[in-house]
mmCIF file of C-alpha atoms in Angstrom:
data_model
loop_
_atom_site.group_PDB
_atom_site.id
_atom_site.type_symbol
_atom_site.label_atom_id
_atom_site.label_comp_id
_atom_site.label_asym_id
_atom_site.label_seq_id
_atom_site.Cartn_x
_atom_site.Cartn_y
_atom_site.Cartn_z
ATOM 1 C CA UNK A 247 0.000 0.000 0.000
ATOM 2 C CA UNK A 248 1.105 3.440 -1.130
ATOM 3 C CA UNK A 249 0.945 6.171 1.569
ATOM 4 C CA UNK A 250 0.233 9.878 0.392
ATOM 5 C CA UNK A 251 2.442 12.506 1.721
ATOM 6 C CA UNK A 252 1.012 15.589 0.758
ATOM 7 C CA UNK A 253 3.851 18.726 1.451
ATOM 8 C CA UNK A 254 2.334 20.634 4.180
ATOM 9 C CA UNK A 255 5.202 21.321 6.856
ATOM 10 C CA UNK A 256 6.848 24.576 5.652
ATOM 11 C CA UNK A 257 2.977 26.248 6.089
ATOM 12 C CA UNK A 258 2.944 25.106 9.730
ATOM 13 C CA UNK A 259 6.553 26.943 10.219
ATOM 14 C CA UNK A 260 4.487 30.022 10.153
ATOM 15 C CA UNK A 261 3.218 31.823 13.199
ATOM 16 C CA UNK A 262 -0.129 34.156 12.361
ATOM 17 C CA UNK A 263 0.122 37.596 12.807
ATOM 18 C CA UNK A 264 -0.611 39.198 16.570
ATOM 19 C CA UNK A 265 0.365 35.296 17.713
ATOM 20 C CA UNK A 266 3.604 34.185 19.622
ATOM 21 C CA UNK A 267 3.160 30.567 18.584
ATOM 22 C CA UNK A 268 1.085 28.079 16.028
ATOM 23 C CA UNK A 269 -2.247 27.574 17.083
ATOM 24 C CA UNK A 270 -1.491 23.754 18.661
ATOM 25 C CA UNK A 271 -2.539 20.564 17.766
ATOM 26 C CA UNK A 272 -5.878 21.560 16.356
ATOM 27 C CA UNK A 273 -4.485 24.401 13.438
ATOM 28 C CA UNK A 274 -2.438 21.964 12.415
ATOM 29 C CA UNK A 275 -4.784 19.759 11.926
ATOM 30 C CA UNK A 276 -6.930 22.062 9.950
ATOM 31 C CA UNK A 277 -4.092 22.893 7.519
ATOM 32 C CA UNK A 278 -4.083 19.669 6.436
ATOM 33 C CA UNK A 279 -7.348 19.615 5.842
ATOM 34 C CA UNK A 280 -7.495 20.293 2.010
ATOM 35 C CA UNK A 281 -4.710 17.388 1.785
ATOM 36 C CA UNK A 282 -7.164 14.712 3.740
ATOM 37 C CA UNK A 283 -10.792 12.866 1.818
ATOM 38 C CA UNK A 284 -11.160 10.062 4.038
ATOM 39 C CA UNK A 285 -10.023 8.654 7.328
ATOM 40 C CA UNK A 286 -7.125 10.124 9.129
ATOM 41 C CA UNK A 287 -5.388 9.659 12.023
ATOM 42 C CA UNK A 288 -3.709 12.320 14.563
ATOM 43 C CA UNK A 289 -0.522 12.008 16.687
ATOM 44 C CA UNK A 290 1.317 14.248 18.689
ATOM 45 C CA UNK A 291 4.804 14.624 17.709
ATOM 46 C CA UNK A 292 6.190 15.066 21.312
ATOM 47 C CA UNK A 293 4.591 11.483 22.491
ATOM 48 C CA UNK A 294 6.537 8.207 20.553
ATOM 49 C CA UNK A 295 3.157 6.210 20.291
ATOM 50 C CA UNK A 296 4.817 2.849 18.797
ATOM 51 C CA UNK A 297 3.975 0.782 16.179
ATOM 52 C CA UNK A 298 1.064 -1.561 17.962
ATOM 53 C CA UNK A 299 -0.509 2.191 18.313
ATOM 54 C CA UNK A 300 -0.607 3.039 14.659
ATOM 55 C CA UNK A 301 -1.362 -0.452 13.240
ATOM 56 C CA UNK A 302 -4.532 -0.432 16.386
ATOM 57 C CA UNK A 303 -5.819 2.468 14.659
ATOM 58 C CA UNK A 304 -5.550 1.818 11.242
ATOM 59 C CA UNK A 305 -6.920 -1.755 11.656
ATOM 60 C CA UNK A 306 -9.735 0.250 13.714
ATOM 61 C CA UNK A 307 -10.344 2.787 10.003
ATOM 62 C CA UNK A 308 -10.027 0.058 7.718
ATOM 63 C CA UNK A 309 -12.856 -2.028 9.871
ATOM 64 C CA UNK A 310 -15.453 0.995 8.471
ATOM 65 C CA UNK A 311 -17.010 1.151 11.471
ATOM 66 C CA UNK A 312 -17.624 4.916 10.768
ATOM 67 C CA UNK A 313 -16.331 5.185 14.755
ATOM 68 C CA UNK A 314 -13.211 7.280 15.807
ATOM 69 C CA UNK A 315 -10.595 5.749 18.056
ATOM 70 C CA UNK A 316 -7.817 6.609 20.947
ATOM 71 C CA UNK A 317 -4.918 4.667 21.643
ATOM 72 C CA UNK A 318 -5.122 4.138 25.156
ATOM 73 C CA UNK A 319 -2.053 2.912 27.546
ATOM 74 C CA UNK A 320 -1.881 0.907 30.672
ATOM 75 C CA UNK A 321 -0.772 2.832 33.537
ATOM 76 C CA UNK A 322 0.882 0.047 35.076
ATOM 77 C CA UNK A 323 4.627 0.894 35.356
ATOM 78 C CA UNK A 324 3.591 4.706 36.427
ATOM 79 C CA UNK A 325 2.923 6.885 39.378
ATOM 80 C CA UNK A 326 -0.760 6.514 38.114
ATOM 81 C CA UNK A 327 -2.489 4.159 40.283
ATOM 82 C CA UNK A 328 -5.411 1.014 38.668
ATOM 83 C CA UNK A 329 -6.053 -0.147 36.099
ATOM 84 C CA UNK A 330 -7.265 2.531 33.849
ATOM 85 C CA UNK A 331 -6.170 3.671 30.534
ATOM 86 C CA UNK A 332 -4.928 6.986 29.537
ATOM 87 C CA UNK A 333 -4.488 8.853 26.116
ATOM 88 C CA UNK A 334 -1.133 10.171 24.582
ATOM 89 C CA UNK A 335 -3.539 11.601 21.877
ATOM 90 C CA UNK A 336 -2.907 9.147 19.059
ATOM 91 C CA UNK A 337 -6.464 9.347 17.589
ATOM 92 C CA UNK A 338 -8.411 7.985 14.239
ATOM 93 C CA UNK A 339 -11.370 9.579 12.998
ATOM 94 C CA UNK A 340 -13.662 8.206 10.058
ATOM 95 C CA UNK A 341 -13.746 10.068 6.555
ATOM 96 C CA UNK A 342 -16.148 13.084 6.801
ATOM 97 C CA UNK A 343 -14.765 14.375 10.402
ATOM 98 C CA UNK A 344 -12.377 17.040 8.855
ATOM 99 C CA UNK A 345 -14.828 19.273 7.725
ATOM 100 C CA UNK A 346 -16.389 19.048 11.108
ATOM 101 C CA UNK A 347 -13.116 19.685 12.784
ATOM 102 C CA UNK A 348 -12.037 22.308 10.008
ATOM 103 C CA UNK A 349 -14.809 24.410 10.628
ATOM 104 C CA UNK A 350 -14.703 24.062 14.781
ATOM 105 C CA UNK A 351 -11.158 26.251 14.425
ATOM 106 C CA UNK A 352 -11.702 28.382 12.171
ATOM 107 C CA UNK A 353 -15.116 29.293 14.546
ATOM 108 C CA UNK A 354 -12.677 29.277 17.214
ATOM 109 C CA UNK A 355 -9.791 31.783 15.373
ATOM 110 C CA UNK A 356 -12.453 34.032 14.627
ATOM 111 C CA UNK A 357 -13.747 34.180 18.591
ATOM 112 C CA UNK A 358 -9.999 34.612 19.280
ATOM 113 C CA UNK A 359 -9.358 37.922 21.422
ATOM 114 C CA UNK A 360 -6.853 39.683 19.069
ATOM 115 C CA UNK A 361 -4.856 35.874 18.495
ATOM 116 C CA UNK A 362 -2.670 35.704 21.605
ATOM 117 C CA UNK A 363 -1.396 32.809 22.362
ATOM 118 C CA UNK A 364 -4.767 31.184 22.911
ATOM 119 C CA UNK A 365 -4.856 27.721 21.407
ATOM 120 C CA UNK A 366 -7.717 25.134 21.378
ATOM 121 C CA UNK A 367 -6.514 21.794 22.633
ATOM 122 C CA UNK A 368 -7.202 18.939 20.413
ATOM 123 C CA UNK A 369 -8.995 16.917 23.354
ATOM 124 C CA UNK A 370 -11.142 19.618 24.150
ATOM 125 C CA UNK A 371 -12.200 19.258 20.355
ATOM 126 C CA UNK A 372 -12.717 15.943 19.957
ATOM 127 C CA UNK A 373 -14.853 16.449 23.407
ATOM 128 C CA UNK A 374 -16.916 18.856 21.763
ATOM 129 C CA UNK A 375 -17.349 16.470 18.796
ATOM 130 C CA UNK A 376 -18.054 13.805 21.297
ATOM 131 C CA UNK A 377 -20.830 16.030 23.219
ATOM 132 C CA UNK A 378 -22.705 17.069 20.344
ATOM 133 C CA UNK A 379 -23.201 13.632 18.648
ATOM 134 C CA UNK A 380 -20.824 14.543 16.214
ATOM 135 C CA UNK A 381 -18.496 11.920 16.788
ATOM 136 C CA UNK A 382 -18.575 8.749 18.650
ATOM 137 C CA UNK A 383 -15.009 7.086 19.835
ATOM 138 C CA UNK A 384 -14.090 3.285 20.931
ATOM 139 C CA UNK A 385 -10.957 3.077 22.895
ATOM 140 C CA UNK A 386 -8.383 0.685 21.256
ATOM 141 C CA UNK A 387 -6.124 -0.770 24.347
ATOM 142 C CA UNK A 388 -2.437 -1.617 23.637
ATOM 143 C CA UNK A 389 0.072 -3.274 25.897
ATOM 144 C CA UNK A 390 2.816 -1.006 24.609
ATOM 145 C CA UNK A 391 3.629 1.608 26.703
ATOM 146 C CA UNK A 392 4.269 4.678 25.201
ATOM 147 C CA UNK A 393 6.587 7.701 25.854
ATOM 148 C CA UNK A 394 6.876 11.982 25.658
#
């Protein structure tokens, strides 16, 4: 299988006008948007997910299940105490999300007060998405741990 790149990372070099910084997670996501016509997955570059992450979620894409995903970890190993799961924000979302999460920044550059440095965290997104029906997400388990 042949994997598009599409040549996007000298736009997200550039920090908007009246801003200090990118706008996260979340503008970057949107300027990829033209690039993306079906599923997609999202990873933070500061986390090392693993491979058993990135094969979870596109196993989860390719099952059409028209569901989103997140990776989540054990916490055994950590100061985190149980047995629960957390997120290093390695995500899949099913084709027809982008728009969705396209439009959600651009509603939220345009509320901006003057730019700053406010930014619109990813999770808080995909909450919104989550809240509103727009989205539903299963959580894909792996017994890799993974790192920032």
């Amino acid at each position: 299988m042949r994997l598009k790149v599409p040549e996007v990372a000298s736009r997200l070099q550039v920090v908007p006008d009246g801003r200090t910084r990118p706008w996260g997670t979340t503008g970057a996501v949107a300027l990829v948007a033209p690039e993306v016509d079906g599923a997609f997955a999202v990873a933070n570059a500061d986390d090392l997910d693993g491979v058993e992450a990135f094969r979870s979620v596109a196993a989860h894409l390719r099952s059409g299940s028209g569901r989103g995903a997140v990776v989540g970890y054990p916490t055994s190993g950590t100061p985190v105490r149980g047995d629960d799961l957390v997120s290093m924000n390695c995500w899949g979302f099913p084709a027809g999300v982008m728009p969705v999460l396209r439009d959600r920044v651009a509603a939220f550059v345009a509320r901006a007060p003057g730019g700053g440095d406010a930014e619109r965290v990813f999770p808080d997104v995909v909450a919104d998405l989550l809240e509103d029906g727009s989205l539903d997400v299963d959580v894909l388990p792996t017994s890799a741990a993974g790192s920032t």
